[in-house]
């Protein structure tokens, strides 16, 4: 029992000493350069002994957010082709031929191969519940092939809607508006986020009576596209060529968040 009490007292005293040393370092950290160098030396020694990162002294850590609205420069649509057959093989065979007609038409309209990708191919039975036998029965099979088409010229989207329906497409979903990777809106949002962080840091420094120094750490936590709430709904497509639908791009808001650590001095 005495040994346990001694251990608990030792741990408590150690915790108090560590807290006192840490508080003293933070208080002295805003003093003259000699004291700061001494503390930094102690921090470096602690890092070498513990193997952990050195504590940042005389710094201000702030976060910043930047948002920019931009007109999309890319869009995608999903084009689907469906076929039925008495067997799975018949359904798939018919679907493959009709899908190829759609792909050939896309190529004839100038859509590059790199901008067309298969999203999925599905073959499944058409079933229904027979109340007399109490079992599921199959009446045939259905095959579906869906391809995603990427547009860099938004002005031709409506035309593609019309020509792929003429070529045999049964469904079209989209468009889904997006920004290309090198769009200037992304870097503009990051620049606004850093400026927002700087403004916050300057306000904190002025309130504390210190000078704001250089940024020593900048961390980007996100840079994402916020898509518009309104997107074109899926179109059910009838046989034959359809009228070119009006397609109106929706603005996209790009959001960027950063965390910045600045030096400060008196």
Short mmCIF file of N, CA, C and O in Angstrom, two decimals, residues 84-89 91 123-130 133-142:
data_model
loop_
_atom_site.label_atom_id
_atom_site.label_comp_id
_atom_site.label_asym_id
_atom_site.label_seq_id
_atom_site.Cartn_x
_atom_site.Cartn_y
_atom_site.Cartn_z
N UNK A 84 -34.17 -6.65 -75.09
CA UNK A 84 -34.72 -7.85 -74.49
C UNK A 84 -34.56 -9.04 -75.43
O UNK A 84 -34.44 -8.87 -76.65
N UNK A 85 -34.51 -10.23 -74.83
CA UNK A 85 -34.39 -11.45 -75.62
C UNK A 85 -34.93 -12.64 -74.86
O UNK A 85 -35.10 -12.58 -73.64
N UNK A 86 -35.17 -13.72 -75.60
CA UNK A 86 -35.70 -14.93 -74.96
C UNK A 86 -34.67 -15.55 -74.02
O UNK A 86 -35.01 -16.16 -73.01
N UNK A 87 -33.38 -15.37 -74.37
CA UNK A 87 -32.30 -15.87 -73.52
C UNK A 87 -31.36 -14.72 -73.19
O UNK A 87 -31.40 -13.67 -73.84
N UNK A 88 -30.51 -14.94 -72.20
CA UNK A 88 -29.54 -13.91 -71.84
C UNK A 88 -28.60 -13.62 -72.99
O UNK A 88 -28.23 -12.47 -73.26
N UNK A 89 -28.21 -14.66 -73.72
CA UNK A 89 -27.29 -14.49 -74.85
C UNK A 89 -27.93 -13.66 -75.95
O UNK A 89 -27.28 -12.79 -76.55
N UNK A 91 -30.35 -11.41 -75.62
CA UNK A 91 -30.49 -10.03 -75.15
C UNK A 91 -29.15 -9.29 -75.23
O UNK A 91 -29.09 -8.14 -75.67
N UNK A 123 -26.95 -7.71 -67.45
CA UNK A 123 -27.88 -8.67 -68.05
C UNK A 123 -28.64 -9.32 -66.90
O UNK A 123 -28.04 -9.84 -65.96
N UNK A 124 -29.98 -9.30 -66.97
CA UNK A 124 -30.77 -9.86 -65.88
C UNK A 124 -32.10 -10.40 -66.42
O UNK A 124 -32.60 -9.96 -67.47
N UNK A 125 -32.70 -11.34 -65.69
CA UNK A 125 -33.97 -11.93 -66.15
C UNK A 125 -35.16 -11.03 -65.83
O UNK A 125 -35.16 -10.31 -64.82
N UNK A 126 -36.15 -11.06 -66.68
CA UNK A 126 -37.43 -10.41 -66.40
C UNK A 126 -38.30 -11.44 -65.67
O UNK A 126 -38.64 -12.48 -66.23
N UNK A 127 -38.62 -11.16 -64.43
CA UNK A 127 -39.36 -12.13 -63.62
C UNK A 127 -40.66 -11.52 -63.11
O UNK A 127 -40.81 -10.30 -63.03
N UNK A 128 -41.57 -12.39 -62.76
CA UNK A 128 -42.81 -11.97 -62.12
C UNK A 128 -43.25 -13.07 -61.16
O UNK A 128 -42.84 -14.23 -61.29
N UNK A 129 -44.07 -12.69 -60.22
CA UNK A 129 -44.55 -13.65 -59.23
C UNK A 129 -45.86 -14.25 -59.70
O UNK A 129 -46.83 -13.54 -60.01
N UNK A 130 -45.88 -15.60 -59.78
CA UNK A 130 -47.08 -16.32 -60.18
C UNK A 130 -47.86 -16.72 -58.92
O UNK A 130 -47.42 -17.61 -58.18
N UNK A 133 -48.78 -20.65 -58.66
CA UNK A 133 -47.74 -21.61 -58.26
C UNK A 133 -46.97 -21.14 -57.03
O UNK A 133 -46.29 -21.94 -56.37
N UNK A 134 -47.07 -19.84 -56.73
CA UNK A 134 -46.32 -19.30 -55.60
C UNK A 134 -44.84 -19.20 -55.87
O UNK A 134 -44.05 -19.16 -54.92
N UNK A 135 -44.44 -19.14 -57.14
CA UNK A 135 -43.03 -19.08 -57.50
C UNK A 135 -42.76 -17.92 -58.46
O UNK A 135 -43.67 -17.42 -59.12
N UNK A 136 -41.46 -17.55 -58.51
CA UNK A 136 -41.03 -16.55 -59.48
C UNK A 136 -40.86 -17.22 -60.85
O UNK A 136 -40.31 -18.32 -60.95
N UNK A 137 -41.34 -16.56 -61.90
CA UNK A 137 -41.20 -17.09 -63.24
C UNK A 137 -40.47 -16.09 -64.13
O UNK A 137 -40.59 -14.88 -63.95
N UNK A 138 -39.71 -16.61 -65.07
CA UNK A 138 -38.92 -15.78 -65.98
C UNK A 138 -39.62 -15.69 -67.34
O UNK A 138 -40.02 -16.72 -67.90
N UNK A 139 -39.76 -14.46 -67.83
CA UNK A 139 -40.41 -14.27 -69.12
C UNK A 139 -39.42 -13.86 -70.21
O UNK A 139 -39.81 -13.54 -71.32
N UNK A 140 -38.17 -13.83 -69.89
CA UNK A 140 -37.15 -13.42 -70.85
C UNK A 140 -36.02 -12.73 -70.12
O UNK A 140 -35.93 -12.75 -68.88
N UNK A 141 -35.14 -12.08 -70.89
CA UNK A 141 -33.97 -11.43 -70.31
C UNK A 141 -33.82 -10.03 -70.89
O UNK A 141 -34.28 -9.73 -72.01
N UNK A 142 -33.16 -9.18 -70.11
CA UNK A 142 -32.91 -7.80 -70.54
C UNK A 142 -31.42 -7.49 -70.36
O UNK A 142 -30.82 -7.84 -69.34
#
